[in-house]
C-alpha cells in the first residue's frame, strides 16, 4: 500500500453525539461520523453504499468466487480451521485467540497500536473504543461488548498520534467503513483482525434482551448464541444458564435487534485479513478464516499456542432454515418444555461445523432480506450483495 500524505485528505466537521446520522435509522454507530472522516460517509458507510466486492478486490486482490460453495458463504479465503488456545485467556469471550494475536503483534513491534473496545467504568457492557499501546490495555478489552460500538471514533486520534502501523479489531460494518477510508489514514501498514457479527443491539436493546431472556439479567457477564442451539449466559458466580433458541420470546424480541443488523449481509466480516469466530467449529473450539497473506502472518504468531483441527461439516440445514422463516415471521414462541425438547433433538441430528455456520447465515440472510424488502424496498437491489441474493434464492419467502 502506498502511504498517503494524510494532511491533504479532506475533512468535514464531525457530528455531535446523539445527532441523526446520514444512514438514519440504519446507522450502526460505527464511529466514522464522530470524526472528520465523515467527509467520506457517502462512499464509506456500509448502509449507504454497500460495496463489498469492490473492497474485496482492493483488500484481497480479488472478489469472492460465487461458483465456489465455500467462498459464496465464507468469503475470500486461503485457509480455514478450528482452533483453541492450549491455555485459554481467563475471562475472554472464547479462548482469547483475538487478544493473544493482538498482544503478539504489539510485543513484536509489528504494530504500534491496536484499535479495540474496553468497557466504561459504570457499565460492563458499555463500549469504550481505545487505541491500546500496551498488552494490559489489550487484555482489558477482552470479551464481547454485545452492543453497537463506535470503534472508528478513534480514527482522528490515529492520525494525530502519528501512528504508522496499526492493528484494528472490529466487526463487519466497522471494517467496511475502515477499508473505504484506509488510504486517507496516512498509515504505512494496516492489519485487520475481524470477528463475525450478527443480531447486535443498542445498549437499551441489550437490557431488554437480558430482561426478557435471562432469569438474572443483572449478573450476566457474558453470553453467546451457541452451536448447541441454546443461548449460554455466564453469570458473576460462574454458573451457566442455557436457554434454547426455540424458547426465545421472538414476539417481544422482534424489534430488539438494531435496524442496521437486520439489514446486514456481512456476517462473516469479508474485508478483514483474518477472522476469528466460533460458528464453523465444533462446540468449544474457535473458527479461523485466513483471508490473505497478512492474515496468515498474524495467525503464524500464535500457532505454537494453539491446538488446531481441520474444519468439518455434518447434517443438512435446509429444511430447518425453511421452517424457521415463517416461524420467525409470525413470532412463534414454543412453551419452554417443547423448546428444550426441540433443542435436544436438533443438537443430536442438526447441522454441525460449517453446516451450522451455513444454517446461521441462511436464517439471518433470509430474515434480513425480508426486513429490507419490507422496510427499505428502494434499497433492496443495491444493498443486498450478489452472494447474499444467491443464498436467499435457495428458499421460499413469503410474498410480502
Ligand atoms: P477475546 O480475546 O475475548 O477478544 C474479543 C475482542 O472483541 C476484543 O479485542 C474487543 O476489542 C472486540 N470487541 C468486543 N466487543 C466488540 C464490539 N461490539 N464491536 C467490535 N469489537 C468488539 N462469532 C461467530 O462465530 N458467530 C456469531 O454469530 C458471532 N456474533 C458476534 C456478535 C458480536 C456483537 C461480537 C462482538 C462478536 C461475535 N462473534 C461471533 C465473535 C465471537 O463471539 C468472539 O468475539 C470471537 O470468537 C473472538 O473470541 P476471543 O475469545 O478470541 O476474543
Ligand atoms: Fe456514519 Fe457509521 Fe452510522 Fe454509517 S454506520 S451513518 S458511517 S456512523
Coordinates of C-alpha atoms and ligand atoms in Angstrom, one line a residue:
X1 CA 0.0 0.0 0.0
X2 CA 1.4 3.4 -0.8
X3 CA 1.4 5.9 2.0
X4 CA -0.7 9.0 1.5
X5 CA 0.0 12.4 3.0
X6 CA -3.0 12.4 5.3
X7 CA -2.7 16.2 5.9
X8 CA -4.0 16.5 2.4
X9 CA -7.1 14.4 2.8
X10 CA -10.5 16.2 3.0
X11 CA -12.1 16.8 6.4
X12 CA -15.6 17.8 7.5
X13 CA -17.0 18.6 10.9
X14 CA -17.8 15.5 13.0
X15 CA -21.4 15.2 14.0
X16 CA -22.4 15.8 17.6
X17 CA -23.1 12.8 19.8
X18 CA -26.8 11.8 19.6
X19 CA -27.4 13.7 16.3
X20 CA -29.1 11.9 13.4
X21 CA -26.6 10.1 11.2
X22 CA -26.5 10.1 7.4
X23 CA -27.7 6.4 7.3
X24 CA -30.6 7.5 9.5
X25 CA -32.2 4.5 11.4
X26 CA -29.9 2.1 9.6
X27 CA -26.8 3.6 11.3
X28 CA -24.8 1.0 13.2
X29 CA -22.9 3.7 15.1
X30 CA -19.6 2.5 13.7
X31 CA -18.0 5.8 14.8
X32 CA -16.9 7.2 11.4
X33 CA -19.3 10.1 11.7
X34 CA -17.8 11.0 15.1
X35 CA -14.7 12.1 13.2
X36 CA -13.8 14.4 10.3
X37 CA -13.7 11.4 8.1
X38 CA -17.5 11.9 7.9
X39 CA -16.5 13.7 4.7
X40 CA -16.3 10.3 3.1
X41 CA -19.5 8.9 4.6
X42 CA -21.5 8.6 1.3
X43 CA -18.9 6.3 -0.2
X44 CA -17.8 4.6 3.1
X45 CA -20.9 3.9 5.1
X46 CA -21.9 0.2 4.8
X47 CA -25.6 1.1 4.9
X48 CA -25.4 3.9 2.3
X49 CA -23.0 2.4 -0.2
X50 CA -22.7 -1.4 0.0
X51 CA -19.5 -2.2 -1.9
X52 CA -18.2 -5.5 -0.6
X53 CA -17.0 -6.8 -3.9
X54 CA -15.0 -3.7 -4.8
X55 CA -13.4 -3.6 -1.3
X56 CA -12.7 -7.4 -1.5
X57 CA -10.7 -6.6 -4.7
X58 CA -8.9 -3.8 -3.0
X59 CA -8.1 -5.8 0.1
X60 CA -7.6 -9.4 -1.2
X61 CA -6.8 -8.6 -4.9
X62 CA -10.0 -10.4 -5.9
X63 CA -13.7 -10.6 -5.0
X64 CA -15.2 -13.9 -3.8
X65 CA -15.7 -16.7 -6.4
X66 CA -19.5 -17.1 -6.5
X67 CA -19.1 -20.6 -8.1
X68 CA -17.1 -21.8 -5.1
X69 CA -19.6 -23.2 -2.5
X70 CA -17.4 -22.2 0.5
X71 CA -16.5 -18.8 -0.8
X72 CA -20.0 -17.8 -1.5
X73 CA -20.7 -18.3 2.2
X74 CA -17.5 -17.5 4.0
X75 CA -15.8 -15.0 1.6
X76 CA -12.4 -14.9 0.1
X77 CA -10.0 -17.2 2.0
X78 CA -6.9 -19.2 1.6
X79 CA -7.3 -21.4 4.7
X80 CA -9.9 -22.3 7.4
X81 CA -9.6 -24.4 10.5
X82 CA -10.9 -24.9 14.1
X83 CA -8.5 -23.9 16.9
X84 CA -8.4 -23.2 20.6
X85 CA -5.7 -21.9 22.9
X86 CA -3.9 -24.6 24.8
X87 CA -4.1 -22.1 27.8
X88 CA -7.2 -20.1 27.4
X89 CA -7.2 -16.4 28.4
X90 CA -9.3 -16.2 31.6
X91 CA -12.4 -14.1 31.0
X92 CA -12.1 -13.9 27.2
X93 CA -15.2 -14.5 25.0
X94 CA -13.9 -17.9 23.9
X95 CA -10.3 -18.9 24.4
X96 CA -8.9 -15.5 23.7
X97 CA -7.2 -16.0 20.3
X98 CA -8.1 -12.4 19.3
X99 CA -6.5 -10.9 22.4
X100 CA -3.4 -13.1 22.1
X101 CA -2.8 -12.2 18.4
X102 CA -3.1 -8.5 19.3
X103 CA -0.6 -8.8 22.1
X104 CA 1.9 -10.6 20.0
X105 CA 1.6 -8.0 17.2
X106 CA 2.3 -5.3 19.7
X107 CA 5.1 -7.1 21.7
X108 CA 7.0 -7.9 18.5
X109 CA 6.8 -4.4 17.2
X110 CA 4.7 -5.3 14.1
X111 CA 2.2 -2.6 15.1
X112 CA 2.5 0.4 17.4
X113 CA -1.2 0.4 18.5
X114 CA -4.4 -1.7 18.5
X115 CA -7.9 -0.4 18.0
X116 CA -10.1 -2.4 20.4
X117 CA -13.0 -1.9 22.8
X118 CA -12.9 -1.8 26.5
X119 CA -16.0 -1.2 28.7
X120 CA -16.8 2.0 30.5
X121 CA -16.3 2.2 34.3
X122 CA -20.0 2.3 35.0
X123 CA -21.2 -0.4 32.7
X124 CA -19.6 -3.8 31.9
X125 CA -21.3 -3.8 28.5
X126 CA -20.8 -0.1 27.7
X127 CA -18.4 0.1 24.8
X128 CA -15.3 2.3 25.1
X129 CA -13.1 2.2 22.0
X130 CA -9.4 2.8 22.5
X131 CA -6.0 2.6 20.8
X132 CA -4.2 0.2 23.1
X133 CA -0.5 0.7 23.4
X134 CA 0.3 -2.0 26.0
X135 CA -0.7 -5.7 26.4
X136 CA -2.6 -4.7 29.6
X137 CA -4.8 -2.4 27.6
X138 CA -5.5 -5.1 25.1
X139 CA -6.4 -7.6 27.8
X140 CA -8.7 -5.1 29.4
X141 CA -10.7 -5.1 26.0
X142 CA -11.2 -8.9 26.0
X143 CA -14.8 -10.3 25.9
X144 CA -17.6 -9.1 23.6
X145 CA -19.4 -5.9 24.4
X146 CA -22.6 -7.1 22.8
X147 CA -23.7 -3.7 21.7
X148 CA -23.1 -1.3 18.8
X149 CA -19.7 0.1 19.3
X150 CA -18.3 3.2 17.7
X151 CA -14.8 1.7 17.1
X152 CA -14.0 4.2 14.3
X153 CA -14.5 7.2 16.6
X154 CA -10.8 6.9 17.4
X155 CA -9.7 7.4 13.8
X156 CA -8.8 11.1 14.4
X157 CA -6.6 10.1 17.3
X158 CA -4.7 7.6 15.0
X159 CA -3.8 10.5 12.7
X160 CA -3.0 12.9 15.4
X161 CA -0.8 10.5 17.3
X162 CA 1.4 9.8 14.2
X163 CA 0.9 6.0 14.4
X164 CA 2.1 4.4 11.2
X165 CA 1.5 0.7 11.9
X166 CA -1.9 -0.2 13.2
X167 CA -4.0 -3.3 14.0
X168 CA -7.7 -2.8 14.0
X169 CA -10.1 -5.3 15.7
X170 CA -13.7 -5.0 14.6
X171 CA -17.0 -6.3 13.2
X172 CA -18.1 -6.1 9.5
X173 CA -19.8 -2.7 9.3
X174 CA -16.9 -1.0 11.1
X175 CA -14.4 -2.7 8.8
X176 CA -16.2 -1.9 5.6
X177 CA -16.1 1.9 6.5
X178 CA -12.5 1.5 7.6
X179 CA -11.4 -0.1 4.3
X180 CA -13.2 2.6 2.4
X181 CA -11.1 5.4 4.2
X182 CA -7.9 3.3 4.6
X183 CA -5.9 5.2 2.1
X184 CA -6.7 8.5 3.8
X185 CA -5.3 7.5 7.2
X186 CA -1.6 8.1 6.4
X187 CA -0.7 4.6 7.6
X188 CA 2.2 2.5 6.3
X189 CA 0.6 -0.7 7.4
X190 CA -2.9 -1.6 8.5
X191 CA -3.8 -5.1 9.8
X192 CA -7.4 -6.1 10.3
X193 CA -8.5 -8.8 12.7
X194 CA -12.2 -9.3 12.4
X195 CA -14.9 -11.3 14.2
X196 CA -18.2 -12.4 12.7
X197 CA -21.2 -10.4 14.0
X198 CA -24.9 -10.8 13.9
X199 CA -28.0 -9.6 15.9
X200 CA -26.3 -6.7 17.6
X201 CA -28.3 -4.3 19.7
X202 CA -28.2 -0.8 21.2
X203 CA -27.5 -0.6 24.9
X204 CA -31.2 -0.3 25.7
X205 CA -32.0 -3.2 23.4
X206 CA -29.4 -5.3 25.2
X207 CA -31.1 -4.6 28.5
X208 CA -34.5 -5.6 27.1
X209 CA -32.9 -8.8 25.7
X210 CA -31.4 -9.7 29.0
X211 CA -34.5 -9.0 31.0
X212 CA -36.7 -10.9 28.6
X213 CA -34.5 -14.0 28.3
X214 CA -32.3 -14.4 31.4
X215 CA -33.5 -15.3 34.9
X216 CA -31.0 -13.0 36.4
X217 CA -30.2 -10.2 33.9
X218 CA -28.1 -8.1 36.3
X219 CA -25.5 -10.8 36.9
X220 CA -24.8 -11.7 33.3
X221 CA -21.1 -11.1 32.4
X222 CA -21.0 -12.8 29.1
X223 CA -23.4 -14.6 26.6
X224 CA -23.2 -16.3 23.3
X225 CA -25.7 -18.0 20.8
X226 CA -24.1 -21.4 20.8
X227 CA -23.8 -24.2 18.3
X228 CA -26.0 -26.4 20.6
X229 CA -28.9 -24.1 19.7
X230 CA -29.0 -22.5 23.1
X231 CA -28.0 -19.1 24.4
X232 CA -25.5 -19.6 27.2
X233 CA -25.5 -16.9 29.8
X234 CA -22.5 -16.8 32.1
X235 CA -23.2 -15.2 35.5
X236 CA -21.0 -13.4 38.0
X237 CA -20.8 -16.6 40.2
X238 CA -19.5 -18.6 37.2
X239 CA -22.8 -20.5 36.7
X240 CA -24.1 -21.1 33.2
X241 CA -27.8 -20.6 32.3
X242 CA -28.9 -22.2 29.0
X243 CA -32.0 -21.0 27.1
X244 CA -33.0 -22.8 23.9
X245 CA -33.2 -20.6 20.7
X246 CA -36.7 -22.1 20.1
X247 CA -37.9 -20.8 23.5
X248 CA -36.8 -17.2 22.9
X249 CA -39.8 -14.8 23.1
X250 CA -39.5 -13.8 19.5
X251 CA -42.7 -11.7 19.6
X252 CA -41.1 -9.5 22.3
X253 CA -37.7 -9.6 20.8
X254 CA -38.6 -8.8 17.2
X255 CA -37.7 -5.1 17.4
X256 CA -34.8 -5.6 19.8
X257 CA -32.1 -6.1 17.2
X258 CA -30.7 -2.8 15.7
X259 CA -32.2 -2.0 12.2
X260 CA -28.6 -1.9 11.0
X261 CA -28.1 -5.6 12.0
X262 CA -31.5 -6.5 10.5
X263 CA -30.1 -5.2 7.1
X264 CA -26.6 -6.5 7.3
X265 CA -25.2 -9.2 4.9
X266 CA -21.6 -9.2 6.1
X267 CA -22.0 -11.7 8.9
X268 CA -18.5 -13.2 8.2
X269 CA -16.6 -9.9 8.1
X270 CA -15.5 -10.2 4.4
X271 CA -12.9 -7.4 4.5
X272 CA -10.8 -8.5 7.5
X273 CA -7.4 -10.1 6.8
X274 CA -8.1 -12.8 9.5
X275 CA -11.5 -13.7 11.0
X276 CA -11.9 -15.4 14.4
X277 CA -15.3 -16.6 15.4
X278 CA -16.8 -19.9 16.5
X279 CA -19.8 -20.9 14.4
X280 CA -17.9 -23.0 11.8
X281 CA -16.1 -25.1 14.5
X282 CA -17.2 -27.9 16.8
X283 CA -18.5 -26.8 20.2
X284 CA -15.8 -25.4 22.5
X285 CA -13.5 -24.5 19.5
X286 CA -13.0 -21.3 17.6
X287 CA -13.3 -20.9 13.9
X288 CA -10.5 -19.3 11.9
X289 CA -10.7 -17.9 8.4
X290 CA -7.5 -16.7 6.8
X291 CA -8.4 -14.4 4.0
X292 CA -4.9 -13.3 2.8
X293 CA -1.2 -13.3 3.5
X294 CA -1.4 -10.6 6.2
X295 CA -4.0 -12.8 7.9
X296 CA -1.6 -15.8 7.7
X297 CA 1.2 -13.7 9.1
X298 CA -1.0 -12.8 12.1
X299 CA -2.0 -16.4 12.7
X300 CA 1.6 -17.6 12.5
X301 CA 2.5 -15.5 15.5
X302 CA 0.3 -17.7 17.8
X303 CA 0.3 -21.2 16.2
X304 CA 2.6 -22.6 18.8
X305 CA 0.0 -21.6 21.5
X306 CA -2.9 -23.3 19.6
X307 CA -4.4 -26.7 19.2
X308 CA -5.9 -27.0 15.7
X309 CA -8.0 -29.4 13.7
X310 CA -9.5 -29.3 10.1
X311 CA -12.9 -27.8 9.7
X312 CA -15.7 -30.4 9.4
X313 CA -19.3 -30.3 8.1
X314 CA -22.2 -32.6 9.0
X315 CA -26.0 -32.7 8.5
X316 CA -28.4 -30.8 6.3
X317 CA -29.6 -27.3 7.3
X318 CA -32.1 -26.6 4.5
X319 CA -35.3 -27.9 6.0
X320 CA -34.6 -26.3 9.4
X321 CA -33.9 -22.9 7.7
X322 CA -37.1 -23.1 5.6
X323 CA -39.2 -23.9 8.6
X324 CA -37.6 -21.1 10.6
X325 CA -38.7 -18.4 8.1
X326 CA -42.5 -18.4 8.8
X327 CA -41.9 -19.2 12.5
X328 CA -39.8 -16.1 13.0
X329 CA -42.1 -14.0 10.8
X330 CA -45.1 -14.9 12.9
X331 CA -43.2 -14.5 16.2
X332 CA -44.0 -18.1 17.3
X333 CA -42.6 -19.0 20.8
X334 CA -42.7 -22.6 22.0
X335 CA -43.5 -23.4 25.6
X336 CA -40.2 -24.0 27.4
X337 CA -40.6 -27.8 27.7
X338 CA -41.2 -28.1 24.0
X339 CA -38.3 -25.7 23.3
X340 CA -36.0 -27.8 25.5
X341 CA -37.0 -31.0 23.8
X342 CA -36.6 -29.5 20.3
X343 CA -33.1 -28.2 21.4
X344 CA -32.1 -31.7 22.4
X345 CA -33.3 -33.3 19.2
X346 CA -31.7 -30.7 16.9
X347 CA -28.5 -30.9 18.8
X348 CA -28.3 -34.6 18.1
X349 CA -29.3 -34.6 14.5
X350 CA -28.9 -31.0 13.5
X351 CA -26.2 -29.3 11.3
X352 CA -22.6 -29.3 12.7
X353 CA -19.4 -27.4 11.9
X354 CA -19.5 -25.5 8.6
X355 CA -23.1 -26.7 8.0
X356 CA -24.1 -25.0 11.3
X357 CA -22.4 -21.8 10.1
X358 CA -24.4 -22.1 6.8
X359 CA -27.6 -22.6 8.9
X360 CA -27.0 -19.4 10.8
X361 CA -26.1 -17.4 7.7
X362 CA -29.1 -18.7 5.8
X363 CA -31.5 -18.0 8.7
X364 CA -30.2 -14.5 9.2
X365 CA -29.9 -13.6 5.5
X366 CA -33.5 -14.7 4.7
X367 CA -34.8 -12.7 7.7
X368 CA -32.7 -9.6 6.8
X369 CA -33.7 -9.8 3.1
X370 CA -37.4 -9.7 4.1
X371 CA -36.7 -6.8 6.5
X372 CA -35.0 -4.7 3.8
X373 CA -37.7 -5.6 1.3
X374 CA -40.5 -4.5 3.6
X375 CA -38.8 -1.5 5.2
X376 CA -36.5 -0.1 2.6
X377 CA -37.6 -1.6 -0.7
X378 CA -35.8 1.2 -2.6
X379 CA -32.5 -0.1 -1.2
X380 CA -33.0 -3.8 -1.8
X381 CA -31.3 -4.1 -5.2
X382 CA -28.1 -2.2 -4.5
X383 CA -27.8 -3.0 -0.8
X384 CA -28.0 -6.8 -1.0
X385 CA -24.8 -8.2 -2.4
X386 CA -25.0 -10.8 -5.2
X387 CA -23.7 -13.6 -2.9
X388 CA -26.5 -12.9 -0.4
X389 CA -29.1 -12.8 -3.2
X390 CA -28.0 -16.3 -4.3
X391 CA -28.1 -17.6 -0.7
X392 CA -31.6 -16.2 -0.1
X393 CA -32.7 -17.5 -3.5
X394 CA -32.5 -21.1 -2.3
X395 CA -35.5 -20.6 -0.1
X396 CA -39.2 -19.8 -0.5
X397 CA -40.0 -16.5 1.1
X398 CA -43.5 -15.1 1.9
X399 CA -44.8 -12.9 -0.9
X400 CA -45.0 -9.7 1.2
Ligands
LIG1 P1 -11.4 -12.0 23.1 O1 -9.9 -12.3 23.2 O2 -12.3 -12.1 24.2 O3 -11.4 -10.6 22.4 C1 -12.7 -10.0 22.0 C2 -12.3 -8.8 21.1 O4 -13.6 -8.3 20.5 C3 -11.7 -7.6 21.9 O5 -10.5 -7.3 21.3 C4 -12.7 -6.5 21.7 O6 -12.0 -5.3 21.3 C5 -13.6 -6.9 20.5 N1 -15.0 -6.5 20.6 C6 -15.7 -6.7 21.7 N2 -17.0 -6.2 21.5 C7 -16.9 -5.6 20.3 C8 -17.9 -4.9 19.5 N3 -19.1 -4.7 20.0 N4 -17.5 -4.4 18.3 C9 -16.3 -4.6 17.8 N5 -15.3 -5.3 18.5 C10 -15.7 -5.8 19.7 N6 -18.8 -15.3 16.1 C11 -19.5 -16.2 15.4 O7 -18.9 -17.2 15.0 N7 -20.8 -16.1 15.2 C12 -21.6 -15.1 15.7 O8 -22.8 -15.0 15.5 C13 -20.9 -14.0 16.4 N8 -21.6 -12.9 16.8 C14 -20.9 -11.9 17.4 C15 -21.5 -10.7 17.8 C16 -20.8 -9.7 18.4 C17 -21.6 -8.4 18.7 C18 -19.4 -9.8 18.6 C19 -18.6 -8.6 19.2 C20 -18.8 -10.9 18.2 C21 -19.5 -12.0 17.7 N9 -18.8 -13.2 17.3 C22 -19.5 -14.2 16.6 C23 -17.4 -13.4 17.6 C24 -17.2 -14.3 18.9 O9 -18.2 -14.0 19.8 C25 -15.8 -13.9 19.6 O10 -15.7 -12.5 19.7 C26 -14.6 -14.3 18.8 O11 -14.7 -15.7 18.5 C27 -13.3 -14.0 19.5 O12 -13.2 -14.6 20.7 P2 -11.9 -14.5 21.6 O13 -12.1 -15.3 22.9 O14 -10.7 -14.8 20.7 O15 -12.0 -12.9 21.9
LIG2 FE1 -21.9 7.1 9.9 FE2 -21.1 4.6 10.5 FE3 -23.6 5.4 11.1 FE4 -22.9 5.0 8.5 S1 -23.0 3.4 10.1 S2 -24.0 6.8 9.3 S3 -20.7 5.7 8.6 S4 -21.7 6.3 12.0

